[in-house]
Amino acid sequence: VATILGVSSVTALSITTPVLADSATKKSIYDDQPREFPATNTQPPTRIIALLREARHEATTALSMARIHGQMVVDRWIHTEQQVADLVRRTVPRGESLAPGIIYVGVAALAGPIFTGRRNFVVRGLSPLVFGAAAAAWFLPGTSAVVLRNVWGRYGDPAAIDRACETWQGVKAAERQLRRRVAANVQELRLSLQQGRGFGRDAAVAPVAKTEEIKQVKEVEIVPEATEPPVRAEEPQVKTETKPAQLPLGFKSKP
């Protein structure tokens, strides 16, 4: 038994003893010699290939430049539209519409050279502007006033327009007053002639308003009240009986 135990212990010791490998005999994970690949024969590009390459490059560059310029044109167009819309919004006052007045202004401007066809070139050249301005002042008075004020404010004295408007209003007021005076003098002369008092102004003459009231009163038709017809007295009707005439005895009537 002891012999068996000794042999088994020696065997166990021999099994558990570590064994170290020599580092010189360790294989590398790479190949000993690098792998060689066959070289490909590269030929220089021909003239056709070079021309095609250059043409493609030029076409790509031109296309990109055209795209950039197109985007710039679109941006410029949008900006111009916004400026025009803002200008129209500032120019056209509230309550006034451009259509159809702007059409009438265009037609009047085109009709100017037609009416002045036999005049000299200066009149024919200025006729569209004159006719168009007159039509704009008639069909678009508010817009014309704003445009005139803006133009005059940029190139002239802004206060001159206000003075011109005040002068025009004064002229219109003087014209109305002159018309009233002429009408009053004419009415006074007419009444003096009708009354046989000559051309003097000593007679008291009613003002024009009074005469107009008198005319209106005279023009009123007086409608008479409806009256019932008078009742006639009933006369007694006398009934008379007429007898046929009788001939004397012995006479006969002729057939």
Phi, psi and omega in degrees: 000316180297324179295319180295317180296323180292318180295320181292325180290322178294322179294320180294320179293322179290331180284320185278359180283123182288149180238122181261132181277154179284133182291338182288334182269008181281131181277146177276154179279347179261160177288154180294320180242137179296148182281132182259133178256146179289136181285139179271142180280112179263124179259147177293147181295143179283175182290324179295318179296320179295320178294318178296319179296317179294320179296319178296320178295317179295320179295319179295318179294316179296320179295318178294321178293320177296321178296319179294316180293322176298318177295323177294320178295318179296317178297319178295320179296316179296319178296320178295319177300317178296319178295318179295318179297318177295320179295317178295321180295325179280333186273313184281121180285167179290143181088359180235132182251144180288326179266138359265014183298323181294331177292317178297322178296317178296319178296319179295320178295323178287332180281347180301308179296336179291317180288334181250036183291331183263008178268180179285173187292334179293315179294319178295325179288326181271347183297319177300320180294317182292312181295319179295319178294320179295318178294322178294320178294334181272314185270332180231072184292319181294315179296320179296320179295319179293317179297316179297320179294320180293317180294316181290328177291333179276320186250359182214202181268119181297329181288345180292328179294318178297319178295321178295321178295317178297320178296319179295318177297321177296321178296318179295320178295318178296324178295317178297318179296320178295322178297319178298317181296317179297318179296320179294318179294320178295318179294321179296316179296320179295316180293322180293323177291322179293325181274356177072030182255012178078201183263009180288164180243023181284331183291144179285121182244134179291151178294173184294323180297322179294318179295323178295321177296321179296319179297318179296323178292322180292328183284345180291129180276128179270114181268118179292148180290143180289119180251144180283142179296143181296144180276121180278144178289134181286123179270139179294129179272124181263118179271125178241133179262128179258127179260146178294145181292136179253136179276155177295167182293141179092352178252145179237148179283144179286143179291000000 
